[in-house]
Amino acid sequence: MMNADPQDTDLESALRHSHEADAFERLASIPELRGHIDQPAARERLEQMLADDVVTVEVEAAEALVKSGGKAGLLAVLGVLGRRHDDPDVDYIAYMLNDIDHDDEFPVLQDALAIDDAELTLAEKLGLENLRRLMGR
């Protein structure tokens, strides 16, 4: 009998914890999921967590997607910013993006502006425009 791949086991554990009722468990799963972001299940779960009922979970999932998820992760977050533009909770995601961009920690706006406009959905365009306004650029 073959042993399970430890990476698969770690991902399964992270996915299981990401669905826990306790918000601290879900938060703790985000770095684990981020470590497996190249796996579709991890990326998909992080994207789902952008709609968590705890804003801190949403913000941490957004940061993981933007910093480690490449263009697809950034687009997922921009889409949320656009679709939920009138939701005050999404402001926390935008402020986090502003902070990491402003602190030169990660070039959020530069990366977003480098994406061809034709590739953006209407929600992603709205999210980018709202982010630009927030950043004053």
Short mmCIF file of N, CA, C and O in Angstrom, two decimals:
data_model
loop_
_atom_site.label_atom_id
_atom_site.label_comp_id
_atom_site.label_asym_id
_atom_site.label_seq_id
_atom_site.Cartn_x
_atom_site.Cartn_y
_atom_site.Cartn_z
N MET A 1 0.84 -1.17 0.00
CA MET A 1 0.00 0.00 0.00
C MET A 1 0.89 1.24 0.00
O MET A 1 1.85 1.33 0.72
N MET A 2 0.53 2.21 -0.82
CA MET A 2 1.32 3.42 -0.94
C MET A 2 0.90 4.43 0.14
O MET A 2 -0.27 4.50 0.51
N ASN A 3 1.88 5.17 0.61
CA ASN A 3 1.58 6.22 1.58
C ASN A 3 1.07 7.44 0.86
O ASN A 3 1.46 7.73 -0.27
N ALA A 4 0.21 8.19 1.54
CA ALA A 4 -0.33 9.41 0.96
C ALA A 4 0.78 10.46 0.87
O ALA A 4 1.66 10.52 1.72
N ASP A 5 0.72 11.26 -0.16
CA ASP A 5 1.65 12.36 -0.33
C ASP A 5 1.43 13.36 0.80
O ASP A 5 0.30 13.82 1.01
N PRO A 6 2.49 13.72 1.55
CA PRO A 6 2.30 14.66 2.67
C PRO A 6 1.71 16.00 2.22
O PRO A 6 0.94 16.61 2.95
N GLN A 7 2.06 16.44 1.01
CA GLN A 7 1.49 17.70 0.52
C GLN A 7 -0.02 17.59 0.35
O GLN A 7 -0.75 18.52 0.68
N ASP A 8 -0.48 16.45 -0.16
CA ASP A 8 -1.92 16.24 -0.32
C ASP A 8 -2.61 16.22 1.04
O ASP A 8 -3.68 16.80 1.21
N THR A 9 -1.99 15.57 2.01
CA THR A 9 -2.53 15.50 3.36
C THR A 9 -2.59 16.89 3.98
O THR A 9 -3.57 17.25 4.62
N ASP A 10 -1.51 17.69 3.80
CA ASP A 10 -1.49 19.05 4.32
C ASP A 10 -2.59 19.90 3.69
O ASP A 10 -3.25 20.67 4.37
N LEU A 11 -2.78 19.76 2.40
CA LEU A 11 -3.81 20.52 1.71
C LEU A 11 -5.19 20.10 2.20
O LEU A 11 -6.04 20.95 2.48
N GLU A 12 -5.41 18.81 2.34
CA GLU A 12 -6.70 18.32 2.86
C GLU A 12 -6.98 18.88 4.25
O GLU A 12 -8.10 19.29 4.55
N SER A 13 -5.96 18.92 5.08
CA SER A 13 -6.10 19.46 6.43
C SER A 13 -6.43 20.95 6.38
O SER A 13 -7.32 21.43 7.08
N ALA A 14 -5.73 21.69 5.54
CA ALA A 14 -5.99 23.13 5.40
C ALA A 14 -7.40 23.38 4.89
O ALA A 14 -8.10 24.27 5.39
N LEU A 15 -7.82 22.59 3.93
CA LEU A 15 -9.18 22.75 3.40
C LEU A 15 -10.21 22.45 4.47
O LEU A 15 -11.21 23.17 4.61
N ARG A 16 -9.98 21.40 5.23
CA ARG A 16 -10.91 21.04 6.31
C ARG A 16 -10.99 22.17 7.34
O ARG A 16 -12.07 22.59 7.73
N HIS A 17 -9.84 22.71 7.75
CA HIS A 17 -9.82 23.79 8.74
C HIS A 17 -10.45 25.07 8.19
O HIS A 17 -11.03 25.84 8.95
N SER A 18 -10.37 25.27 6.90
CA SER A 18 -10.92 26.49 6.30
C SER A 18 -12.45 26.52 6.34
O SER A 18 -13.05 27.57 6.11
N HIS A 19 -13.05 25.38 6.63
CA HIS A 19 -14.51 25.29 6.71
C HIS A 19 -15.02 25.23 8.15
O HIS A 19 -16.23 25.10 8.37
N GLU A 20 -14.12 25.34 9.12
CA GLU A 20 -14.51 25.27 10.53
C GLU A 20 -15.43 26.44 10.89
O GLU A 20 -15.34 27.52 10.33
N ALA A 21 -16.29 26.22 11.86
CA ALA A 21 -17.18 27.29 12.34
C ALA A 21 -16.41 28.39 13.05
O ALA A 21 -16.76 29.56 12.97
N ASP A 22 -15.33 28.03 13.71
CA ASP A 22 -14.51 28.99 14.45
C ASP A 22 -13.68 29.83 13.47
O ASP A 22 -12.89 29.29 12.69
N ALA A 23 -13.85 31.14 13.53
CA ALA A 23 -13.15 32.04 12.63
C ALA A 23 -11.63 31.95 12.79
O ALA A 23 -10.89 32.12 11.81
N PHE A 24 -11.16 31.70 14.00
CA PHE A 24 -9.72 31.58 14.21
C PHE A 24 -9.16 30.37 13.48
O PHE A 24 -8.03 30.41 12.99
N GLU A 25 -9.91 29.30 13.41
CA GLU A 25 -9.50 28.12 12.65
C GLU A 25 -9.42 28.46 11.16
O GLU A 25 -8.48 28.07 10.48
N ARG A 26 -10.42 29.18 10.68
CA ARG A 26 -10.42 29.57 9.27
C ARG A 26 -9.23 30.49 8.97
O ARG A 26 -8.55 30.32 7.96
N LEU A 27 -8.99 31.43 9.87
CA LEU A 27 -7.84 32.33 9.69
C LEU A 27 -6.53 31.55 9.67
O LEU A 27 -5.65 31.82 8.84
N ALA A 28 -6.40 30.60 10.57
CA ALA A 28 -5.17 29.80 10.64
C ALA A 28 -4.96 28.96 9.39
O ALA A 28 -3.83 28.62 9.05
N SER A 29 -6.03 28.65 8.68
CA SER A 29 -5.90 27.83 7.47
C SER A 29 -5.38 28.64 6.28
O SER A 29 -4.87 28.06 5.32
N ILE A 30 -5.50 29.95 6.32
CA ILE A 30 -5.14 30.78 5.16
C ILE A 30 -3.66 30.66 4.78
O ILE A 30 -3.36 30.42 3.61
N PRO A 31 -2.72 30.77 5.72
CA PRO A 31 -1.32 30.58 5.32
C PRO A 31 -1.05 29.18 4.76
O PRO A 31 -0.23 29.02 3.85
N GLU A 32 -1.74 28.19 5.31
CA GLU A 32 -1.59 26.83 4.79
C GLU A 32 -2.11 26.74 3.36
O GLU A 32 -1.46 26.15 2.48
N LEU A 33 -3.28 27.33 3.11
CA LEU A 33 -3.83 27.34 1.75
C LEU A 33 -2.92 28.11 0.81
O LEU A 33 -2.70 27.72 -0.34
N ARG A 34 -2.39 29.23 1.30
CA ARG A 34 -1.47 30.05 0.50
C ARG A 34 -0.26 29.22 0.06
O ARG A 34 0.24 29.38 -1.04
N GLY A 35 0.20 28.35 0.94
CA GLY A 35 1.33 27.49 0.61
C GLY A 35 1.03 26.48 -0.48
O GLY A 35 1.94 25.90 -1.06
N HIS A 36 -0.24 26.28 -0.76
CA HIS A 36 -0.68 25.33 -1.80
C HIS A 36 -1.43 26.05 -2.92
O HIS A 36 -2.22 25.43 -3.63
N ILE A 37 -1.21 27.34 -3.06
CA ILE A 37 -2.03 28.14 -3.98
C ILE A 37 -1.92 27.68 -5.43
O ILE A 37 -2.80 27.96 -6.23
N ASP A 38 -0.88 26.92 -5.74
CA ASP A 38 -0.76 26.38 -7.10
C ASP A 38 -1.75 25.24 -7.34
O ASP A 38 -1.97 24.83 -8.48
N GLN A 39 -2.37 24.75 -6.27
CA GLN A 39 -3.38 23.71 -6.39
C GLN A 39 -4.76 24.36 -6.56
O GLN A 39 -5.13 25.24 -5.79
N PRO A 40 -5.52 23.97 -7.57
CA PRO A 40 -6.83 24.59 -7.81
C PRO A 40 -7.75 24.60 -6.59
O PRO A 40 -8.46 25.58 -6.36
N ALA A 41 -7.74 23.55 -5.80
CA ALA A 41 -8.63 23.49 -4.63
C ALA A 41 -8.27 24.56 -3.61
O ALA A 41 -9.17 25.16 -3.00
N ALA A 42 -7.00 24.83 -3.43
CA ALA A 42 -6.57 25.85 -2.47
C ALA A 42 -6.95 27.24 -2.97
O ALA A 42 -7.49 28.06 -2.22
N ARG A 43 -6.67 27.51 -4.24
CA ARG A 43 -7.01 28.82 -4.81
C ARG A 43 -8.52 29.04 -4.76
O ARG A 43 -9.00 30.09 -4.36
N GLU A 44 -9.28 28.03 -5.14
CA GLU A 44 -10.74 28.14 -5.13
C GLU A 44 -11.26 28.42 -3.72
O GLU A 44 -12.14 29.26 -3.53
N ARG A 45 -10.70 27.74 -2.73
CA ARG A 45 -11.16 27.95 -1.36
C ARG A 45 -10.81 29.36 -0.88
O ARG A 45 -11.63 30.00 -0.21
N LEU A 46 -9.64 29.86 -1.21
CA LEU A 46 -9.28 31.23 -0.85
C LEU A 46 -10.25 32.22 -1.49
O LEU A 46 -10.66 33.19 -0.86
N GLU A 47 -10.62 31.97 -2.73
CA GLU A 47 -11.58 32.84 -3.41
C GLU A 47 -12.94 32.78 -2.71
O GLU A 47 -13.61 33.80 -2.55
N GLN A 48 -13.36 31.60 -2.28
CA GLN A 48 -14.61 31.47 -1.54
C GLN A 48 -14.56 32.24 -0.23
O GLN A 48 -15.55 32.82 0.21
N MET A 49 -13.39 32.26 0.38
CA MET A 49 -13.23 32.93 1.67
C MET A 49 -13.32 34.45 1.55
O MET A 49 -13.45 35.14 2.56
N LEU A 50 -13.31 34.96 0.34
CA LEU A 50 -13.53 36.40 0.13
C LEU A 50 -14.96 36.79 0.47
O LEU A 50 -15.27 37.98 0.55
N ALA A 51 -15.82 35.81 0.68
CA ALA A 51 -17.22 36.06 1.05
C ALA A 51 -17.52 35.53 2.45
O ALA A 51 -18.66 35.27 2.79
N ASP A 52 -16.49 35.40 3.28
CA ASP A 52 -16.67 34.90 4.64
C ASP A 52 -17.52 35.89 5.45
O ASP A 52 -17.58 37.07 5.13
N ASP A 53 -18.14 35.41 6.50
CA ASP A 53 -18.95 36.30 7.33
C ASP A 53 -18.11 37.08 8.34
O ASP A 53 -18.63 37.94 9.05
N VAL A 54 -16.81 36.82 8.37
CA VAL A 54 -15.88 37.56 9.24
C VAL A 54 -14.93 38.34 8.33
O VAL A 54 -14.19 37.74 7.54
N VAL A 55 -14.95 39.65 8.45
CA VAL A 55 -14.19 40.51 7.53
C VAL A 55 -12.68 40.23 7.61
O VAL A 55 -11.99 40.32 6.60
N THR A 56 -12.18 39.87 8.76
CA THR A 56 -10.75 39.58 8.89
C THR A 56 -10.36 38.39 8.02
O THR A 56 -9.29 38.39 7.42
N VAL A 57 -11.22 37.40 7.94
CA VAL A 57 -10.96 36.25 7.08
C VAL A 57 -10.95 36.70 5.62
O VAL A 57 -10.07 36.30 4.84
N GLU A 58 -11.89 37.55 5.25
CA GLU A 58 -11.94 38.07 3.88
C GLU A 58 -10.64 38.81 3.53
O GLU A 58 -10.07 38.59 2.46
N VAL A 59 -10.21 39.66 4.43
CA VAL A 59 -9.01 40.47 4.17
C VAL A 59 -7.77 39.59 4.05
O VAL A 59 -6.96 39.77 3.15
N GLU A 60 -7.63 38.64 4.94
CA GLU A 60 -6.46 37.75 4.90
C GLU A 60 -6.47 36.88 3.65
O GLU A 60 -5.42 36.64 3.05
N ALA A 61 -7.64 36.41 3.25
CA ALA A 61 -7.73 35.62 2.02
C ALA A 61 -7.37 36.48 0.82
O ALA A 61 -6.66 36.03 -0.10
N ALA A 62 -7.84 37.71 0.80
CA ALA A 62 -7.52 38.63 -0.30
C ALA A 62 -6.02 38.88 -0.37
O ALA A 62 -5.43 38.86 -1.46
N GLU A 63 -5.40 39.09 0.77
CA GLU A 63 -3.95 39.33 0.77
C GLU A 63 -3.20 38.12 0.24
O GLU A 63 -2.26 38.25 -0.55
N ALA A 64 -3.61 36.93 0.65
CA ALA A 64 -2.96 35.71 0.17
C ALA A 64 -3.11 35.58 -1.34
O ALA A 64 -2.14 35.25 -2.04
N LEU A 65 -4.29 35.86 -1.85
CA LEU A 65 -4.53 35.77 -3.30
C LEU A 65 -3.71 36.80 -4.06
O LEU A 65 -3.10 36.48 -5.09
N VAL A 66 -3.65 38.02 -3.57
CA VAL A 66 -2.94 39.08 -4.28
C VAL A 66 -1.43 38.84 -4.26
O VAL A 66 -0.76 38.99 -5.27
N LYS A 67 -0.91 38.45 -3.11
CA LYS A 67 0.54 38.27 -2.98
C LYS A 67 1.06 36.98 -3.59
O LYS A 67 2.20 36.93 -4.05
N SER A 68 0.25 35.93 -3.60
CA SER A 68 0.75 34.63 -4.03
C SER A 68 0.00 34.02 -5.20
O SER A 68 0.46 33.04 -5.77
N GLY A 69 -1.14 34.59 -5.56
CA GLY A 69 -1.99 33.98 -6.57
C GLY A 69 -1.79 34.49 -7.98
O GLY A 69 -2.57 34.13 -8.87
N GLY A 70 -0.78 35.34 -8.20
CA GLY A 70 -0.53 35.84 -9.54
C GLY A 70 -1.68 36.68 -10.06
O GLY A 70 -2.49 37.20 -9.30
N LYS A 71 -1.74 36.75 -11.37
CA LYS A 71 -2.77 37.57 -12.01
C LYS A 71 -4.17 37.07 -11.68
O LYS A 71 -5.07 37.87 -11.40
N ALA A 72 -4.37 35.77 -11.64
CA ALA A 72 -5.70 35.22 -11.34
C ALA A 72 -6.14 35.60 -9.94
O ALA A 72 -7.31 35.93 -9.72
N GLY A 73 -5.23 35.58 -8.99
CA GLY A 73 -5.57 35.97 -7.63
C GLY A 73 -5.94 37.44 -7.53
O GLY A 73 -6.91 37.82 -6.88
N LEU A 74 -5.16 38.28 -8.22
CA LEU A 74 -5.44 39.71 -8.23
C LEU A 74 -6.79 39.99 -8.90
O LEU A 74 -7.58 40.79 -8.39
N LEU A 75 -7.07 39.31 -9.99
CA LEU A 75 -8.35 39.50 -10.67
C LEU A 75 -9.52 39.07 -9.79
O LEU A 75 -10.57 39.72 -9.78
N ALA A 76 -9.35 38.00 -9.04
CA ALA A 76 -10.41 37.55 -8.13
C ALA A 76 -10.73 38.63 -7.11
O ALA A 76 -11.89 38.92 -6.84
N VAL A 77 -9.69 39.25 -6.57
CA VAL A 77 -9.89 40.29 -5.56
C VAL A 77 -10.49 41.55 -6.18
O VAL A 77 -11.40 42.16 -5.63
N LEU A 78 -10.00 41.94 -7.35
CA LEU A 78 -10.57 43.11 -8.04
C LEU A 78 -12.04 42.88 -8.34
O LEU A 78 -12.86 43.80 -8.21
N GLY A 79 -12.38 41.66 -8.74
CA GLY A 79 -13.78 41.34 -9.02
C GLY A 79 -14.66 41.51 -7.80
O GLY A 79 -15.77 42.03 -7.88
N VAL A 80 -14.16 41.09 -6.64
CA VAL A 80 -14.92 41.25 -5.40
C VAL A 80 -15.08 42.74 -5.08
O VAL A 80 -16.16 43.19 -4.69
N LEU A 81 -14.01 43.51 -5.26
CA LEU A 81 -14.09 44.95 -5.01
C LEU A 81 -15.15 45.59 -5.90
O LEU A 81 -15.88 46.48 -5.46
N GLY A 82 -15.24 45.15 -7.14
CA GLY A 82 -16.23 45.71 -8.06
C GLY A 82 -17.64 45.26 -7.78
O GLY A 82 -18.56 46.08 -7.74
N ARG A 83 -17.83 43.95 -7.56
CA ARG A 83 -19.18 43.42 -7.33
C ARG A 83 -19.76 43.91 -6.01
O ARG A 83 -20.97 44.10 -5.91
N ARG A 84 -18.93 44.08 -5.02
CA ARG A 84 -19.41 44.45 -3.69
C ARG A 84 -19.05 45.89 -3.34
O ARG A 84 -18.86 46.23 -2.19
N HIS A 85 -18.98 46.75 -4.34
CA HIS A 85 -18.52 48.12 -4.14
C HIS A 85 -19.34 48.89 -3.11
O HIS A 85 -18.82 49.83 -2.49
N ASP A 86 -20.58 48.49 -2.87
CA ASP A 86 -21.40 49.21 -1.89
C ASP A 86 -21.43 48.51 -0.53
O ASP A 86 -22.15 48.92 0.38
N ASP A 87 -20.62 47.48 -0.35
CA ASP A 87 -20.54 46.73 0.90
C ASP A 87 -19.40 47.31 1.73
O ASP A 87 -18.24 47.29 1.31
N PRO A 88 -19.70 47.85 2.92
CA PRO A 88 -18.64 48.46 3.73
C PRO A 88 -17.53 47.48 4.12
O PRO A 88 -16.39 47.90 4.32
N ASP A 89 -17.82 46.18 4.20
CA ASP A 89 -16.79 45.21 4.54
C ASP A 89 -15.69 45.14 3.48
O ASP A 89 -14.53 44.90 3.79
N VAL A 90 -16.06 45.35 2.23
CA VAL A 90 -15.07 45.26 1.16
C VAL A 90 -14.07 46.43 1.25
O VAL A 90 -12.95 46.33 0.75
N ASP A 91 -14.46 47.50 1.92
CA ASP A 91 -13.53 48.62 2.12
C ASP A 91 -12.27 48.17 2.85
O ASP A 91 -11.18 48.66 2.58
N TYR A 92 -12.41 47.23 3.77
CA TYR A 92 -11.25 46.73 4.51
C TYR A 92 -10.26 46.04 3.58
O TYR A 92 -9.05 46.13 3.77
N ILE A 93 -10.78 45.33 2.58
CA ILE A 93 -9.90 44.71 1.60
C ILE A 93 -9.17 45.79 0.81
O ILE A 93 -7.95 45.72 0.62
N ALA A 94 -9.90 46.80 0.38
CA ALA A 94 -9.29 47.89 -0.38
C ALA A 94 -8.23 48.62 0.44
O ALA A 94 -7.15 48.94 -0.07
N TYR A 95 -8.51 48.87 1.72
CA TYR A 95 -7.53 49.54 2.57
C TYR A 95 -6.27 48.69 2.74
O TYR A 95 -5.16 49.21 2.76
N MET A 96 -6.45 47.36 2.89
CA MET A 96 -5.29 46.48 3.00
C MET A 96 -4.46 46.55 1.73
O MET A 96 -3.24 46.65 1.78
N LEU A 97 -5.11 46.53 0.56
CA LEU A 97 -4.38 46.62 -0.70
C LEU A 97 -3.62 47.94 -0.78
O LEU A 97 -2.47 47.98 -1.22
N ASN A 98 -4.27 49.00 -0.38
CA ASN A 98 -3.64 50.31 -0.36
C ASN A 98 -2.41 50.31 0.55
O ASN A 98 -1.36 50.83 0.18
N ASP A 99 -2.56 49.72 1.72
CA ASP A 99 -1.45 49.70 2.68
C ASP A 99 -0.25 48.92 2.15
O ASP A 99 0.88 49.40 2.25
N ILE A 100 -0.48 47.74 1.60
CA ILE A 100 0.67 46.96 1.14
C ILE A 100 1.30 47.60 -0.10
O ILE A 100 2.50 47.49 -0.30
N ASP A 101 0.50 48.30 -0.90
CA ASP A 101 1.04 49.01 -2.06
C ASP A 101 1.81 50.24 -1.59
O ASP A 101 2.93 50.48 -2.02
N HIS A 102 1.22 51.00 -0.69
CA HIS A 102 1.82 52.25 -0.20
C HIS A 102 3.13 51.99 0.54
O HIS A 102 4.06 52.78 0.46
N ASP A 103 3.19 50.90 1.28
CA ASP A 103 4.39 50.56 2.04
C ASP A 103 5.45 49.90 1.17
O ASP A 103 6.45 49.40 1.68
N ASP A 104 5.22 49.87 -0.14
CA ASP A 104 6.13 49.24 -1.09
C ASP A 104 6.38 47.76 -0.77
O ASP A 104 7.40 47.19 -1.12
N GLU A 105 5.39 47.17 -0.09
CA GLU A 105 5.48 45.75 0.24
C GLU A 105 5.15 44.90 -0.99
O GLU A 105 5.74 43.85 -1.20
N PHE A 106 4.19 45.39 -1.79
CA PHE A 106 3.76 44.64 -2.97
C PHE A 106 3.13 45.63 -3.94
O PHE A 106 2.28 46.42 -3.54
N PRO A 107 3.49 45.60 -5.21
CA PRO A 107 3.00 46.60 -6.18
C PRO A 107 1.60 46.29 -6.71
O PRO A 107 1.40 46.00 -7.88
N VAL A 108 0.60 46.39 -5.85
CA VAL A 108 -0.76 46.00 -6.20
C VAL A 108 -1.26 46.78 -7.42
O VAL A 108 -1.68 46.19 -8.41
N LEU A 109 -1.24 48.09 -7.32
CA LEU A 109 -1.79 48.90 -8.40
C LEU A 109 -0.99 48.74 -9.69
O LEU A 109 -1.56 48.62 -10.77
N GLN A 110 0.32 48.72 -9.59
CA GLN A 110 1.17 48.53 -10.77
C GLN A 110 0.83 47.21 -11.46
O GLN A 110 0.70 47.17 -12.68
N ASP A 111 0.70 46.15 -10.69
CA ASP A 111 0.35 44.84 -11.27
C ASP A 111 -1.04 44.87 -11.90
O ASP A 111 -1.25 44.30 -12.97
N ALA A 112 -1.98 45.53 -11.23
CA ALA A 112 -3.34 45.60 -11.76
C ALA A 112 -3.39 46.40 -13.05
O ALA A 112 -4.07 46.01 -14.01
N LEU A 113 -2.66 47.51 -13.09
CA LEU A 113 -2.66 48.35 -14.29
C LEU A 113 -1.93 47.69 -15.46
O LEU A 113 -2.17 48.04 -16.60
N ALA A 114 -1.08 46.72 -15.17
CA ALA A 114 -0.35 46.01 -16.22
C ALA A 114 -1.22 45.00 -16.95
O ALA A 114 -0.86 44.51 -18.02
N ILE A 115 -2.38 44.69 -16.39
CA ILE A 115 -3.29 43.73 -17.02
C ILE A 115 -4.02 44.45 -18.15
O ILE A 115 -4.54 45.55 -17.98
N ASP A 116 -4.05 43.81 -19.30
CA ASP A 116 -4.73 44.37 -20.46
C ASP A 116 -6.21 44.58 -20.13
O ASP A 116 -6.88 43.68 -19.65
N ASP A 117 -6.67 45.79 -20.40
CA ASP A 117 -8.06 46.16 -20.10
C ASP A 117 -9.07 45.20 -20.74
O ASP A 117 -10.12 44.95 -20.18
N ALA A 118 -8.72 44.65 -21.88
CA ALA A 118 -9.62 43.72 -22.57
C ALA A 118 -9.80 42.42 -21.80
O ALA A 118 -10.78 41.70 -22.00
N GLU A 119 -8.89 42.11 -20.90
CA GLU A 119 -8.98 40.89 -20.10
C GLU A 119 -9.88 41.05 -18.88
O GLU A 119 -10.25 40.07 -18.24
N LEU A 120 -10.22 42.28 -18.53
CA LEU A 120 -10.97 42.56 -17.31
C LEU A 120 -12.47 42.48 -17.52
O LEU A 120 -12.99 42.98 -18.52
N THR A 121 -13.15 41.88 -16.57
CA THR A 121 -14.61 41.90 -16.58
C THR A 121 -15.07 43.27 -16.11
O THR A 121 -14.27 44.06 -15.58
N LEU A 122 -16.34 43.53 -16.24
CA LEU A 122 -16.89 44.80 -15.77
C LEU A 122 -16.66 44.97 -14.27
O LEU A 122 -16.26 46.06 -13.81
N ALA A 123 -16.86 43.92 -13.49
CA ALA A 123 -16.65 44.00 -12.05
C ALA A 123 -15.18 44.28 -11.73
O ALA A 123 -14.88 45.07 -10.83
N GLU A 124 -14.27 43.63 -12.44
CA GLU A 124 -12.84 43.85 -12.21
C GLU A 124 -12.44 45.28 -12.58
O GLU A 124 -11.64 45.90 -11.87
N LYS A 125 -13.01 45.81 -13.66
CA LYS A 125 -12.73 47.20 -14.05
C LYS A 125 -13.22 48.16 -12.97
O LYS A 125 -12.53 49.11 -12.62
N LEU A 126 -14.42 47.91 -12.46
CA LEU A 126 -14.97 48.75 -11.40
C LEU A 126 -14.11 48.65 -10.14
O LEU A 126 -13.81 49.66 -9.49
N GLY A 127 -13.69 47.45 -9.80
CA GLY A 127 -12.82 47.26 -8.64
C GLY A 127 -11.50 47.99 -8.80
O GLY A 127 -11.02 48.63 -7.86
N LEU A 128 -10.91 47.93 -9.99
CA LEU A 128 -9.66 48.64 -10.26
C LEU A 128 -9.86 50.14 -10.17
O LEU A 128 -9.04 50.85 -9.57
N GLU A 129 -10.94 50.64 -10.75
CA GLU A 129 -11.21 52.08 -10.70
C GLU A 129 -11.42 52.55 -9.26
O GLU A 129 -10.90 53.59 -8.85
N ASN A 130 -12.13 51.79 -8.46
CA ASN A 130 -12.34 52.14 -7.06
C ASN A 130 -11.02 52.11 -6.30
O ASN A 130 -10.77 52.98 -5.45
N LEU A 131 -10.17 51.15 -6.59
CA LEU A 131 -8.87 51.06 -5.95
C LEU A 131 -8.00 52.25 -6.34
O LEU A 131 -7.32 52.85 -5.50
N ARG A 132 -8.03 52.62 -7.60
CA ARG A 132 -7.25 53.79 -8.07
C ARG A 132 -7.71 55.04 -7.35
O ARG A 132 -6.89 55.87 -6.93
N ARG A 133 -9.02 55.20 -7.21
CA ARG A 133 -9.56 56.37 -6.51
C ARG A 133 -9.09 56.40 -5.06
O ARG A 133 -8.67 57.44 -4.56
N LEU A 134 -9.17 55.26 -4.40
CA LEU A 134 -8.73 55.17 -3.01
C LEU A 134 -7.25 55.54 -2.88
O LEU A 134 -6.87 56.24 -1.95
N MET A 135 -6.45 55.09 -3.83
CA MET A 135 -5.01 55.34 -3.77
C MET A 135 -4.64 56.73 -4.30
O MET A 135 -3.49 57.13 -4.24
N GLY A 136 -5.63 57.42 -4.85
CA GLY A 136 -5.37 58.77 -5.37
C GLY A 136 -4.49 58.78 -6.60
O GLY A 136 -3.74 59.71 -6.84
N ARG A 137 -4.62 57.73 -7.42
CA ARG A 137 -3.80 57.65 -8.65
C ARG A 137 -4.66 57.40 -9.87
O ARG A 137 -5.55 56.74 -9.97
#
